[in-house]
């Protein structure tokens, strides 16, 4: 079943007009012991499990710790 794979890859490469920013392919999460592959479009160095929250807020507004 390698033919399908080859075809898919070939077609994908050809049909992509101009990808956005691409990063190195085949990268893996930078967290120790984690081998999760990262997307070429993922500009972070960690997988979705290990990367720090940055682009979205988990739930509503988060309080900064007022009581210390
Ligand atoms: Zn990870």
mmCIF file with all atom_site columns, C-alpha atoms and ligand atoms in Angstrom:
data_model
loop_
_atom_site.group_PDB
_atom_site.id
_atom_site.type_symbol
_atom_site.label_atom_id
_atom_site.label_alt_id
_atom_site.label_comp_id
_atom_site.label_asym_id
_atom_site.label_entity_id
_atom_site.label_seq_id
_atom_site.pdbx_PDB_ins_code
_atom_site.Cartn_x
_atom_site.Cartn_y
_atom_site.Cartn_z
_atom_site.occupancy
_atom_site.B_iso_or_equiv
_atom_site.pdbx_formal_charge
_atom_site.auth_seq_id
_atom_site.auth_comp_id
_atom_site.auth_asym_id
_atom_site.auth_atom_id
_atom_site.pdbx_PDB_model_num
ATOM   1  C  CA  . UNK A 1 1  ? 0.000   0.000  0.000  1.00 0.00 ? 1  UNK A CA  1
ATOM   2  C  CA  . UNK A 1 2  ? 2.909   2.304  -0.524 1.00 0.00 ? 2  UNK A CA  1
ATOM   3  C  CA  . UNK A 1 3  ? 1.528   3.511  -3.777 1.00 0.00 ? 3  UNK A CA  1
ATOM   4  C  CA  . UNK A 1 4  ? -1.298  5.346  -2.123 1.00 0.00 ? 4  UNK A CA  1
ATOM   5  C  CA  . UNK A 1 5  ? 1.064   6.910  0.301  1.00 0.00 ? 5  UNK A CA  1
ATOM   6  C  CA  . UNK A 1 6  ? 3.379   8.059  -2.418 1.00 0.00 ? 6  UNK A CA  1
ATOM   7  C  CA  . UNK A 1 7  ? 0.541   9.422  -4.433 1.00 0.00 ? 7  UNK A CA  1
ATOM   8  C  CA  . UNK A 1 8  ? -0.855  11.247 -1.485 1.00 0.00 ? 8  UNK A CA  1
ATOM   9  C  CA  . UNK A 1 9  ? 2.413   12.808 -0.593 1.00 0.00 ? 9  UNK A CA  1
ATOM   10 C  CA  . UNK A 1 10 ? 3.126   13.760 -4.147 1.00 0.00 ? 10 UNK A CA  1
ATOM   11 C  CA  . UNK A 1 11 ? -0.267  15.286 -4.650 1.00 0.00 ? 11 UNK A CA  1
ATOM   12 C  CA  . UNK A 1 12 ? -0.062  17.147 -1.422 1.00 0.00 ? 12 UNK A CA  1
ATOM   13 C  CA  . UNK A 1 13 ? 3.251   18.667 -2.222 1.00 0.00 ? 13 UNK A CA  1
ATOM   14 C  CA  . UNK A 1 14 ? 2.132   19.669 -5.653 1.00 0.00 ? 14 UNK A CA  1
ATOM   15 C  CA  . UNK A 1 15 ? -1.245  21.036 -4.725 1.00 0.00 ? 15 UNK A CA  1
ATOM   16 C  CA  . UNK A 1 16 ? -0.023  23.206 -1.944 1.00 0.00 ? 16 UNK A CA  1
ATOM   17 C  CA  . UNK A 1 17 ? 0.212   26.609 -3.563 1.00 0.00 ? 17 UNK A CA  1
ATOM   18 C  CA  . UNK A 1 18 ? 2.195   28.332 -0.980 1.00 0.00 ? 18 UNK A CA  1
ATOM   19 C  CA  . UNK A 1 19 ? 2.248   26.995 2.507  1.00 0.00 ? 19 UNK A CA  1
ATOM   20 C  CA  . UNK A 1 20 ? 2.311   29.375 5.352  1.00 0.00 ? 20 UNK A CA  1
ATOM   21 C  CA  . UNK A 1 21 ? 5.319   29.455 7.461  1.00 0.00 ? 21 UNK A CA  1
ATOM   22 C  CA  . UNK A 1 22 ? 6.736   26.024 7.546  1.00 0.00 ? 22 UNK A CA  1
ATOM   23 C  CA  . UNK A 1 23 ? 9.082   24.728 10.072 1.00 0.00 ? 23 UNK A CA  1
ATOM   24 C  CA  . UNK A 1 24 ? 11.328  21.769 9.964  1.00 0.00 ? 24 UNK A CA  1
ATOM   25 C  CA  . UNK A 1 25 ? 9.454   18.608 9.265  1.00 0.00 ? 25 UNK A CA  1
ATOM   26 C  CA  . UNK A 1 26 ? 9.718   15.637 11.513 1.00 0.00 ? 26 UNK A CA  1
ATOM   27 C  CA  . UNK A 1 27 ? 10.321  17.576 14.658 1.00 0.00 ? 27 UNK A CA  1
ATOM   28 C  CA  . UNK A 1 28 ? 9.238   16.119 17.910 1.00 0.00 ? 28 UNK A CA  1
ATOM   29 C  CA  . UNK A 1 29 ? 8.190   17.632 21.174 1.00 0.00 ? 29 UNK A CA  1
ATOM   30 C  CA  . UNK A 1 30 ? 11.032  19.151 23.125 1.00 0.00 ? 30 UNK A CA  1
ATOM   31 C  CA  . UNK A 1 31 ? 9.762   17.790 26.390 1.00 0.00 ? 31 UNK A CA  1
ATOM   32 C  CA  . UNK A 1 32 ? 12.004  15.060 27.689 1.00 0.00 ? 32 UNK A CA  1
ATOM   33 C  CA  . UNK A 1 33 ? 10.628  11.633 27.009 1.00 0.00 ? 33 UNK A CA  1
ATOM   34 C  CA  . UNK A 1 34 ? 7.954   12.898 24.698 1.00 0.00 ? 34 UNK A CA  1
ATOM   35 C  CA  . UNK A 1 35 ? 8.205   11.807 21.116 1.00 0.00 ? 35 UNK A CA  1
ATOM   36 C  CA  . UNK A 1 36 ? 5.085   13.450 19.843 1.00 0.00 ? 36 UNK A CA  1
ATOM   37 C  CA  . UNK A 1 37 ? 5.587   14.695 16.357 1.00 0.00 ? 37 UNK A CA  1
ATOM   38 C  CA  . UNK A 1 38 ? 5.041   18.349 15.787 1.00 0.00 ? 38 UNK A CA  1
ATOM   39 C  CA  . UNK A 1 39 ? 3.252   19.786 12.860 1.00 0.00 ? 39 UNK A CA  1
ATOM   40 C  CA  . UNK A 1 40 ? 5.235   21.710 10.344 1.00 0.00 ? 40 UNK A CA  1
ATOM   41 C  CA  . UNK A 1 41 ? 2.970   24.584 11.099 1.00 0.00 ? 41 UNK A CA  1
ATOM   42 C  CA  . UNK A 1 42 ? 3.473   24.379 14.782 1.00 0.00 ? 42 UNK A CA  1
ATOM   43 C  CA  . UNK A 1 43 ? 5.887   27.062 15.687 1.00 0.00 ? 43 UNK A CA  1
ATOM   44 C  CA  . UNK A 1 44 ? 6.186   25.898 19.215 1.00 0.00 ? 44 UNK A CA  1
ATOM   45 C  CA  . UNK A 1 45 ? 8.691   23.434 20.353 1.00 0.00 ? 45 UNK A CA  1
ATOM   46 C  CA  . UNK A 1 46 ? 6.288   21.349 22.341 1.00 0.00 ? 46 UNK A CA  1
ATOM   47 C  CA  . UNK A 1 47 ? 3.344   19.209 21.505 1.00 0.00 ? 47 UNK A CA  1
ATOM   48 C  CA  . UNK A 1 48 ? -0.131  20.264 22.505 1.00 0.00 ? 48 UNK A CA  1
ATOM   49 C  CA  . UNK A 1 49 ? 0.273   18.447 25.762 1.00 0.00 ? 49 UNK A CA  1
ATOM   50 C  CA  . UNK A 1 50 ? 3.477   20.076 26.846 1.00 0.00 ? 50 UNK A CA  1
ATOM   51 C  CA  . UNK A 1 51 ? 3.409   23.441 25.281 1.00 0.00 ? 51 UNK A CA  1
ATOM   52 C  CA  . UNK A 1 52 ? 2.552   26.267 27.629 1.00 0.00 ? 52 UNK A CA  1
ATOM   53 C  CA  . UNK A 1 53 ? -0.798  27.879 27.171 1.00 0.00 ? 53 UNK A CA  1
ATOM   54 C  CA  . UNK A 1 54 ? -0.370  30.851 24.981 1.00 0.00 ? 54 UNK A CA  1
ATOM   55 C  CA  . UNK A 1 55 ? -2.979  31.373 22.337 1.00 0.00 ? 55 UNK A CA  1
ATOM   56 C  CA  . UNK A 1 56 ? -6.100  30.602 24.254 1.00 0.00 ? 56 UNK A CA  1
ATOM   57 C  CA  . UNK A 1 57 ? -7.397  30.923 27.751 1.00 0.00 ? 57 UNK A CA  1
ATOM   58 C  CA  . UNK A 1 58 ? -8.638  27.659 29.205 1.00 0.00 ? 58 UNK A CA  1
ATOM   59 C  CA  . UNK A 1 59 ? -11.720 28.971 30.927 1.00 0.00 ? 59 UNK A CA  1
ATOM   60 C  CA  . UNK A 1 60 ? -13.033 32.482 31.097 1.00 0.00 ? 60 UNK A CA  1
ATOM   61 C  CA  . UNK A 1 61 ? -10.841 34.998 32.710 1.00 0.00 ? 61 UNK A CA  1
ATOM   62 C  CA  . UNK A 1 62 ? -8.137  33.707 34.849 1.00 0.00 ? 62 UNK A CA  1
ATOM   63 C  CA  . UNK A 1 63 ? -7.328  35.420 38.063 1.00 0.00 ? 63 UNK A CA  1
ATOM   64 C  CA  . UNK A 1 64 ? -3.845  36.339 38.717 1.00 0.00 ? 64 UNK A CA  1
ATOM   65 C  CA  . UNK A 1 65 ? -3.141  35.269 42.201 1.00 0.00 ? 65 UNK A CA  1
ATOM   66 C  CA  . UNK A 1 66 ? -4.236  38.223 44.210 1.00 0.00 ? 66 UNK A CA  1
ATOM   67 C  CA  . UNK A 1 67 ? -3.909  36.494 47.513 1.00 0.00 ? 67 UNK A CA  1
ATOM   68 C  CA  . UNK A 1 68 ? -0.346  35.648 48.172 1.00 0.00 ? 68 UNK A CA  1
HETATM 69 ZN ZN1 . LIG B 2 .  ? 5.146   16.602 24.340 1.00 0.00 ? 1  LIG B ZN1 1
#
